[in-house]
Structure formats: C-alpha cells, structure tokens
mmCIF file of C-alpha atoms in Angstrom:
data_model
loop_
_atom_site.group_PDB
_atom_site.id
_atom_site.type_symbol
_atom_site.label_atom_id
_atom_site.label_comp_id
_atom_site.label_asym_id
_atom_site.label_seq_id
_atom_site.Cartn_x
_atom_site.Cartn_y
_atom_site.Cartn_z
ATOM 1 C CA UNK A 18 112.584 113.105 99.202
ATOM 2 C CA UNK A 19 114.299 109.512 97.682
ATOM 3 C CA UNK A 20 114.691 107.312 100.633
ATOM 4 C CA UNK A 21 118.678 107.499 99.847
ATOM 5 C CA UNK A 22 119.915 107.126 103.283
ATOM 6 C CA UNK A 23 117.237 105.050 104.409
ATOM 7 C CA UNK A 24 119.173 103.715 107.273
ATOM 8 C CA UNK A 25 119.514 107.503 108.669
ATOM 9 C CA UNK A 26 115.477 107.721 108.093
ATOM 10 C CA UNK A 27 114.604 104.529 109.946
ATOM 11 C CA UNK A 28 116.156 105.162 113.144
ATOM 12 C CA UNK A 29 114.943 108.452 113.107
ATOM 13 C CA UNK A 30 111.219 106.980 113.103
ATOM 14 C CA UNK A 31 112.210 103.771 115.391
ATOM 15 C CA UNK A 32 112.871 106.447 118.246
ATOM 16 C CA UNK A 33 110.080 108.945 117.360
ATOM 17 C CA UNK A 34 107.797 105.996 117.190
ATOM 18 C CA UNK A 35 108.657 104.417 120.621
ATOM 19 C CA UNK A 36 108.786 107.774 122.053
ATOM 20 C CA UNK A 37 105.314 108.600 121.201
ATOM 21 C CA UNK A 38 104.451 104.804 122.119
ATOM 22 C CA UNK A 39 105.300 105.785 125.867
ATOM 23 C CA UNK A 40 104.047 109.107 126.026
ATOM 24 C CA UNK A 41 100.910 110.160 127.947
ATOM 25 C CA UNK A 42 101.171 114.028 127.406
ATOM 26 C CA UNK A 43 98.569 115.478 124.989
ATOM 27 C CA UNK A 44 96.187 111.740 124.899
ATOM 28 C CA UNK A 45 92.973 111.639 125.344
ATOM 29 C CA UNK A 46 91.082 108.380 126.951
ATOM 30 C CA UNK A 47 88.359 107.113 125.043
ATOM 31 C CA UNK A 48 87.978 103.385 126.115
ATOM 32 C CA UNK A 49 89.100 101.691 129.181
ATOM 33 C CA UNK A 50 87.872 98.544 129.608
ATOM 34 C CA UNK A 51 89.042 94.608 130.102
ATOM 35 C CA UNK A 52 92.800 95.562 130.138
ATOM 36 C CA UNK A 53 92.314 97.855 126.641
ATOM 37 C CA UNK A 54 92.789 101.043 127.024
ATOM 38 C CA UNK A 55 92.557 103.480 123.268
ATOM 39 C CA UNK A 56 93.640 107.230 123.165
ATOM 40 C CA UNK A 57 93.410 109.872 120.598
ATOM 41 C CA UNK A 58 96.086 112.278 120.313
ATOM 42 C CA UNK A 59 94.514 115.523 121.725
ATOM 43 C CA UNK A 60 95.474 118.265 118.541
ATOM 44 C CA UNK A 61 96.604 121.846 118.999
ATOM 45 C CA UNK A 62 93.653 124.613 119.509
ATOM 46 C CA UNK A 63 92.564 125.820 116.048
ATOM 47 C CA UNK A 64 89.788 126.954 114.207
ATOM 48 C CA UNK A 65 86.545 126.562 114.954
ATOM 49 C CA UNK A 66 85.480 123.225 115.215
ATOM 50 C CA UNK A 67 87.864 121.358 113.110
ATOM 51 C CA UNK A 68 88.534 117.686 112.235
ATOM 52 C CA UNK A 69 92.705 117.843 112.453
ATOM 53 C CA UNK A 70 93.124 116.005 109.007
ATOM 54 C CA UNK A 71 95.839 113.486 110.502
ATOM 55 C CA UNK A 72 94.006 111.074 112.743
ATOM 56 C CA UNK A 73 96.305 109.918 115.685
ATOM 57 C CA UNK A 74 94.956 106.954 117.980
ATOM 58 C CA UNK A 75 96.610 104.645 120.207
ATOM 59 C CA UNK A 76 95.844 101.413 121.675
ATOM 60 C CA UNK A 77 97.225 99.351 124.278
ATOM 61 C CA UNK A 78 96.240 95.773 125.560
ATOM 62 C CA UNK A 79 97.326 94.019 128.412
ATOM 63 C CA UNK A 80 97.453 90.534 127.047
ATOM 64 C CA UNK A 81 97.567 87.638 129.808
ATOM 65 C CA UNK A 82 98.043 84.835 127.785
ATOM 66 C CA UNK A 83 100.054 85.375 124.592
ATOM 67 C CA UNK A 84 103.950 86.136 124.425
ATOM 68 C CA UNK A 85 105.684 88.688 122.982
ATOM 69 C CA UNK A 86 107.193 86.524 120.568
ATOM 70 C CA UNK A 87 103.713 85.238 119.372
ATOM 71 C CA UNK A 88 102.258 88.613 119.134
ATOM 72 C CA UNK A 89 105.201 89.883 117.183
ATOM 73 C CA UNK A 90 104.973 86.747 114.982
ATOM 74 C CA UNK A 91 101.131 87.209 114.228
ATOM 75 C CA UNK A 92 101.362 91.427 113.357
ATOM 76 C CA UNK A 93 104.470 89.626 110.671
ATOM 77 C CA UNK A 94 102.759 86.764 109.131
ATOM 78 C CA UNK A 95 100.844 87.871 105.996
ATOM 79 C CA UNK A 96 99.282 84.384 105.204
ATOM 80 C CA UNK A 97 97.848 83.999 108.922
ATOM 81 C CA UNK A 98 96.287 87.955 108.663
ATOM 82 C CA UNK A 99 94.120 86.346 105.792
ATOM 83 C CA UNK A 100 92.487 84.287 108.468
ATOM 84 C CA UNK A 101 91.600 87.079 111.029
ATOM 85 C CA UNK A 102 92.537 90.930 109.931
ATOM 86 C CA UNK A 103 88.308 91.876 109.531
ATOM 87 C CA UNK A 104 89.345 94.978 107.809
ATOM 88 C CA UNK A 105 91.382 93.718 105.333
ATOM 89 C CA UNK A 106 90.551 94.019 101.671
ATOM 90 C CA UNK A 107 93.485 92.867 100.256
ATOM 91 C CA UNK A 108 97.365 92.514 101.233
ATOM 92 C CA UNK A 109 100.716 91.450 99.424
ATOM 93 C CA UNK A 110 104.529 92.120 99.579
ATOM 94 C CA UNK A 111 105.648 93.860 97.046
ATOM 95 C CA UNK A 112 109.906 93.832 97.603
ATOM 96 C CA UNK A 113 112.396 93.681 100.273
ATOM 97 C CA UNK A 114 114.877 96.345 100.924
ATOM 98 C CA UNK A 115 116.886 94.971 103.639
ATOM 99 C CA UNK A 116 117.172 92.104 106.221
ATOM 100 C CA UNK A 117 114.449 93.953 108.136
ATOM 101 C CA UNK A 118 112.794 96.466 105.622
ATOM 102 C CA UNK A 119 110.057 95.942 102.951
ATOM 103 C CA UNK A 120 107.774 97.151 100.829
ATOM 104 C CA UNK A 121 104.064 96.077 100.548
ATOM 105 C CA UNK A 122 100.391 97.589 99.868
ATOM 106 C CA UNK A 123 97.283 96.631 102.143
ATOM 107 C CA UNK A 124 93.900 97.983 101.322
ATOM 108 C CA UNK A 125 91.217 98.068 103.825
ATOM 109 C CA UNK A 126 87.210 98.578 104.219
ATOM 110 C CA UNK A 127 85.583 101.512 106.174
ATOM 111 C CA UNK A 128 82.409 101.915 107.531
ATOM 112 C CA UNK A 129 79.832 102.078 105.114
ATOM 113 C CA UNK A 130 79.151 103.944 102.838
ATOM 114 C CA UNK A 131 82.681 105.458 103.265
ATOM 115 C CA UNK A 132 84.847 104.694 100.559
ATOM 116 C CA UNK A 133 87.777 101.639 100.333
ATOM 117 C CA UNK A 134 91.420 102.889 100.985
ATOM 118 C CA UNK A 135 94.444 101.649 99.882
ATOM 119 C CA UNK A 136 98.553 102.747 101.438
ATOM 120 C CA UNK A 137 101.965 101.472 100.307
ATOM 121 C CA UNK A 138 104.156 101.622 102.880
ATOM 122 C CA UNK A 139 107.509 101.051 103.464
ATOM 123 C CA UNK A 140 107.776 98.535 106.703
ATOM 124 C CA UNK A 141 110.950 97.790 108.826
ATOM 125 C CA UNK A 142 111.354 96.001 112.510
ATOM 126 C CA UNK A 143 114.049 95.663 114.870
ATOM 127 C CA UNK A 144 114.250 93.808 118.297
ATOM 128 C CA UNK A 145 116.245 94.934 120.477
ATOM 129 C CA UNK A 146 116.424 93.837 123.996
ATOM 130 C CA UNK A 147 113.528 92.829 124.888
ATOM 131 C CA UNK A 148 111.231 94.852 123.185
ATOM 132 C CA UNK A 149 109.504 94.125 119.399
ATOM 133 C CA UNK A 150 108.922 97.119 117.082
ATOM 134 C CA UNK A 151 107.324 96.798 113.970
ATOM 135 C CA UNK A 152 106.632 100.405 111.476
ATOM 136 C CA UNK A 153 105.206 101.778 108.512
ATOM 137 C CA UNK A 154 105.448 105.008 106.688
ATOM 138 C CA UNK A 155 103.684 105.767 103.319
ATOM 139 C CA UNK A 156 105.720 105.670 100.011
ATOM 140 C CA UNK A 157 105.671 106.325 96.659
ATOM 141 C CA UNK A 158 106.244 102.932 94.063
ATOM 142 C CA UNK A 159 106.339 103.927 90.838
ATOM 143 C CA UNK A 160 104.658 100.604 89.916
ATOM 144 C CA UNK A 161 101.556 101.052 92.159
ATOM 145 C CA UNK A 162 100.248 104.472 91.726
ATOM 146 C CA UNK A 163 96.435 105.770 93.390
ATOM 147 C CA UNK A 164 93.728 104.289 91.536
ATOM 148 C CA UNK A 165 89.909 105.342 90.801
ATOM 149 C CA UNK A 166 88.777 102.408 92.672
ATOM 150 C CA UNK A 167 89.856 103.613 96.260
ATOM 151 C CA UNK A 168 91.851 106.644 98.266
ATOM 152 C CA UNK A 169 94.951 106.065 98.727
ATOM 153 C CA UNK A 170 95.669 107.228 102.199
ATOM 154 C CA UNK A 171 99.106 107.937 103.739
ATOM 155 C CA UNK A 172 100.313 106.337 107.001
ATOM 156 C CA UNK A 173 102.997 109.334 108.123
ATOM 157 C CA UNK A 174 104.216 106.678 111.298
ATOM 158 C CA UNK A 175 101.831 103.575 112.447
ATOM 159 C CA UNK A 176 103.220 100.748 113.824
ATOM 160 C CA UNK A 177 103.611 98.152 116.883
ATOM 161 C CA UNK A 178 105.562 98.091 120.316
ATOM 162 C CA UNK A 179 105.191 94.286 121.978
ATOM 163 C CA UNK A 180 107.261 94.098 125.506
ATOM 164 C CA UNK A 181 107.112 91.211 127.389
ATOM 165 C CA UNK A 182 105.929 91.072 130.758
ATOM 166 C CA UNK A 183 106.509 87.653 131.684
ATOM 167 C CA UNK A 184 107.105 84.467 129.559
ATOM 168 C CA UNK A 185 103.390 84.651 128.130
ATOM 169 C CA UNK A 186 102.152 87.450 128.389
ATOM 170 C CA UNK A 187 103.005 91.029 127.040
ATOM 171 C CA UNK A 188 102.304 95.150 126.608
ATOM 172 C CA UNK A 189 100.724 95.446 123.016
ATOM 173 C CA UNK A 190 100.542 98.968 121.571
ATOM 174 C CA UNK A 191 99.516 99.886 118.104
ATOM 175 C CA UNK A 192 99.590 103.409 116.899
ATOM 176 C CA UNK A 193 98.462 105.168 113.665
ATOM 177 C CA UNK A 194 99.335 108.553 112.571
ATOM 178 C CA UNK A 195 97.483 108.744 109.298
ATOM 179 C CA UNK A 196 96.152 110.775 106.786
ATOM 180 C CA UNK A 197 92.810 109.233 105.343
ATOM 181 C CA UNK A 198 92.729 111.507 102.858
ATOM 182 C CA UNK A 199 89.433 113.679 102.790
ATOM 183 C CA UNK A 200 87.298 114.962 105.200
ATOM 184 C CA UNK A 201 85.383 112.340 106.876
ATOM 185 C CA UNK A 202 82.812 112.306 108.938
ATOM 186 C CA UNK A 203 82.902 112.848 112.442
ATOM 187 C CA UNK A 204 80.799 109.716 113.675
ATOM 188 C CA UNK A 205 83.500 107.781 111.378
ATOM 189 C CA UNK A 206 86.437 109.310 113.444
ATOM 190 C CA UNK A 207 84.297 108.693 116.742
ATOM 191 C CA UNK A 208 83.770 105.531 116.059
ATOM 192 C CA UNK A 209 87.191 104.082 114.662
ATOM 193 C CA UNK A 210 88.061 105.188 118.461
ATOM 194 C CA UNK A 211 85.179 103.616 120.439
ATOM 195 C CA UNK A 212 84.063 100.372 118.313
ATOM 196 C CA UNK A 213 86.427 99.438 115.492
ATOM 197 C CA UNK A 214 89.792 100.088 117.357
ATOM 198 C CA UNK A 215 88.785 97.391 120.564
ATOM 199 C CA UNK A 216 87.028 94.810 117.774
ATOM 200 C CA UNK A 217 90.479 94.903 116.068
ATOM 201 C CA UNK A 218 92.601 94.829 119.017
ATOM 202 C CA UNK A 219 89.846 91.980 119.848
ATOM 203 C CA UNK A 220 90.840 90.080 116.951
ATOM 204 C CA UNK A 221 94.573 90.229 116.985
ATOM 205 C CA UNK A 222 94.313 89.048 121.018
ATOM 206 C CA UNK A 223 92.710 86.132 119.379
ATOM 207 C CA UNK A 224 94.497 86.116 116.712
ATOM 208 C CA UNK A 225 97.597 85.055 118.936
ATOM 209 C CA UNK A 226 96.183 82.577 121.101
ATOM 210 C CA UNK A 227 95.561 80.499 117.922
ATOM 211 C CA UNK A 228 98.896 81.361 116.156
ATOM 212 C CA UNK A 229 100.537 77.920 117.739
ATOM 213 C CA UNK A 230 98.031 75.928 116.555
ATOM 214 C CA UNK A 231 97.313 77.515 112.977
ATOM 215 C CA UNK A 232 101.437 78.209 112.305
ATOM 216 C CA UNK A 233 101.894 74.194 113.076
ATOM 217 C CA UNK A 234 99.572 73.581 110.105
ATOM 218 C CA UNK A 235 101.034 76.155 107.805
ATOM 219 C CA UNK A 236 104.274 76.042 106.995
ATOM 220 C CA UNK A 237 105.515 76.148 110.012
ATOM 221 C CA UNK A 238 109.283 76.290 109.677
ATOM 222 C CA UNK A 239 109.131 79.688 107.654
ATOM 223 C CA UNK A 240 109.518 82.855 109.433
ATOM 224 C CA UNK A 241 111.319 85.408 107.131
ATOM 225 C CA UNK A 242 110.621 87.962 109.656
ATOM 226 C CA UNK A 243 113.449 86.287 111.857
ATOM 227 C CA UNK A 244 115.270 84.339 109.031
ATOM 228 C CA UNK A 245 115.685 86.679 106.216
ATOM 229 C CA UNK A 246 117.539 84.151 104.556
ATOM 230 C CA UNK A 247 113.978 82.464 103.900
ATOM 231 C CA UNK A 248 112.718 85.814 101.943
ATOM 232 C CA UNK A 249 112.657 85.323 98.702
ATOM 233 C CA UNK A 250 111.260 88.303 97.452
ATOM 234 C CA UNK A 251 112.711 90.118 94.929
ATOM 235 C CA UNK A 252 115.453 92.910 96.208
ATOM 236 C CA UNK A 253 114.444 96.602 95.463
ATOM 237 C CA UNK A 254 116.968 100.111 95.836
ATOM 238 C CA UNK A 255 115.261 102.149 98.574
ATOM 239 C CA UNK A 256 116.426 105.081 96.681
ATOM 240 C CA UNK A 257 113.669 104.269 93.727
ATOM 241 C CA UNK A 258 110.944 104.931 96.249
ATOM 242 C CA UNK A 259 110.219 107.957 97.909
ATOM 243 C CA UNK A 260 108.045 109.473 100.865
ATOM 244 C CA UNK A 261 104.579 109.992 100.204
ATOM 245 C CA UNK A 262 103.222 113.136 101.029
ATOM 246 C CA UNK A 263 99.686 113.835 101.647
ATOM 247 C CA UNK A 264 99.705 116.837 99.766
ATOM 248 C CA UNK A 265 100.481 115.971 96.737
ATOM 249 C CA UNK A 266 97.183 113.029 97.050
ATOM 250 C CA UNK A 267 93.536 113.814 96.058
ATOM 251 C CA UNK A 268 91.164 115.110 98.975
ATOM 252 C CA UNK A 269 87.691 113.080 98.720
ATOM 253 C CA UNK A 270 85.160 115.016 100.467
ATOM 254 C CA UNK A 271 83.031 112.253 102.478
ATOM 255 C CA UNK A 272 82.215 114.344 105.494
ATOM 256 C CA UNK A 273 78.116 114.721 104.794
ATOM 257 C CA UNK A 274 78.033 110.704 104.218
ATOM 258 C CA UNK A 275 75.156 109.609 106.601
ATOM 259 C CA UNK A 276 76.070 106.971 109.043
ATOM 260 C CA UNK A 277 74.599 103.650 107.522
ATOM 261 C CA UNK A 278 74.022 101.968 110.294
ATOM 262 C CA UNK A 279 72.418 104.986 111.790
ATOM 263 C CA UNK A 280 69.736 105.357 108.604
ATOM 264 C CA UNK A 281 69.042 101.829 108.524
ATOM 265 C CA UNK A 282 67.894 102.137 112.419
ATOM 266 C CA UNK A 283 65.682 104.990 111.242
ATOM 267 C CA UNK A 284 64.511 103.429 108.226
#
C-alpha cells in the first residue's frame, strides 16, 4: 500500500472527508452548548457491549468573531500551536511532498494515567471556493518507527472543514476517525466527548482571536501554507511512505486503568 498515486488517494479522502463533515445520519449528540455542538459516530450493532476500536467524534463551532482565513491559518501554523494546543507533547515537520502535502509526527497527552501517543501522518489541504480543508491519514516513515516510550496510534481520516459565514466569522468542524490503539477505558472515551473535545475546541476559538496579534510578532510574512515557495523543507517521494494500518500496530490493553481524577476524589 506505497502511496504511488498519491494524487488519486487524496481526492479520494478530500471528498470522503467533507462528505462525512456534512453528514448527520448515524451521529450521536453529546454536547450542545454556546454554539458547540460534538457528536460521536453512532457504530453498527455488535456484540455485547463493545467499545468499536475506531473512535469517531465530530465537533462543530459556530465562531462569531474569527474568519475563515484566520482559523485556517491557526490549525497551519506549527510555531503558534506551541503557544495554545494543551494536548500537545511534541510536534515537528518532517518533509514536504507537494505544494499542499506533508509529512509530520505530533505526539499528544491523555488523561492520566493513560499512556502518551504518538501518529505520523501524512497532511494535505486544498481551498477551493470558499471552503478550507485541512487532512491527515496515518503513515508509515521508515525513519520514525513506534517506540517503547508511547503508542503509536493511527489517524485512518481526521481533519478540518472552515466555511465562512460572513467576513469574520465561520463554520469550524474537526473530525477524527482514529485508532488509539488498545482498549481504553470507557470513562476515557466518555470523556474525550464531553470535557476534552469543547476545552480544545475552547482553545483553538481563542487561539484565533489572538492569531493577528501573536502572527504580527512572529514572523509574520511567512505562511508556507499559502506560499509554498517559502517551505523549505526538504522534498520527500510519497511512494517511500506507505499507509499505516492498525493491524499491523501493538494493542496496549489500558481498559481497567482507574480514572485518576476519579481515585484522587475518593482518596
């Protein structure tokens, strides 16, 4: 599964991705409130009482006071996510594939006592018309295998759909489809879709009524993200990479890891 014809691959997940942006078949509400709404994707009947291993969520925002632009420019900028991403361990570009594709790894911290977990991911965006897209998919760099330290997870399709509504303000949607890679527990997968989802959503809202300011500070001429003659990354061959698979990752079985939070109130 190279990523030969990566063109053919990337449209293919631009129009899945929207699609399943849009749709409201098969969600389920868990959070309504202040103009954020967050759904999980409601999985087939199965088994017993089963955690579906790929965890689906989606959040929109109904931002008032941002633009499109801004917002798109924010989700882009790796320096600025330094300043407020609160689940980010740590984050760096790793090569560019094309005017609009690249290749990075991002690690991130879960609740504890939940383990670290790490993705690469192969990330492209397009604009066209008015709307913003911005995706990821999981890949495999032969230079940055899984290591002991954390699980590497797999992001099948996760991404972000900005549409304007007026000249400052904007639709924000950002939805996973991931594999975390072992079972976890089920107040972690409650509560990434009742608590951490809106504090993140909370933070990049912020995050992009501060942008101006911060960006004029900051270099604030360089946007490679719309000039890719600015990116100076080194070029890489999509077809050394290929699609990672969750099967062929560990499993970490987490699932009987005690809320922390929930101990300490009881301690």
């Amino acid at each position: 599964s190279s990523l030969g014809d990566s063109a053919f691959v990337l449209s293919e997940a631009f129009f899945d991705f929207r699609k399943q942006c849009l749709a409201t078949e098969n969600w389920l509400n868990k959070y309504d409130e202040n103009g954020m709404q967050v759904w999980v994707e409601v999985p087939a009947a199965n088994k017993k009482n089963h955690v579906p291993k790929v965890h689906k969520i989606k959040c929109k925002m109904t931002i008032k006071d941002v633009s499109a632009a801004t917002m798109y420019d924010v989700i882009h900028d790796g320096q600025y996510r330094k300043t407020w991403d609160p689940a980010m361990h740590e984050s760096f570009d790793i090569a560019r594939l094309s005017n609009n594709a690249d290749v990075g790894y991002y690690s991130w911290v879960c609740p504890n006592p939940i383990k670290k977990r790490d993705v690469v991911t192969l990330r492209s965006w397009q604009k066209i018309d008015d709307e913003y897209i911005i995706i990821n998919f999981s890949v495999k760099h032969p230079k940055y295998p899984p290591t002991k330290k954390l699980v590497r997870a797999v992001s099948m399709l996760t991404g972000y759909f900005i549409k304007p509504t007026g000249p400052n303000s904007c639709t924000f949607i950002y939805l996973s489809q991931a594999d975390p890679k072992g079972s976890l527990p089920k107040w972690v997968v409650n509560r990434a879709s009742t608590r951490l989802a809106p504090r993140v959503m909370r933070c990049v809202h912020k995050a992009g009524r501060d942008y101006p300011e911060w960006k004029k500070q900051n270099s604030p001429d360089q946007k490679p993200w719309l000039y890719p003659e600015q990116n100076k990354l080194p070029m890489m061959d999509p077809a050394e990479l290929s699609i990672q698979r969750a099967d062929s990752l560990e499993n970490v079985d987490e699932s009987s890891k005690l809320d922390a939070e929930d101990s300490e109130d009881s301690s």
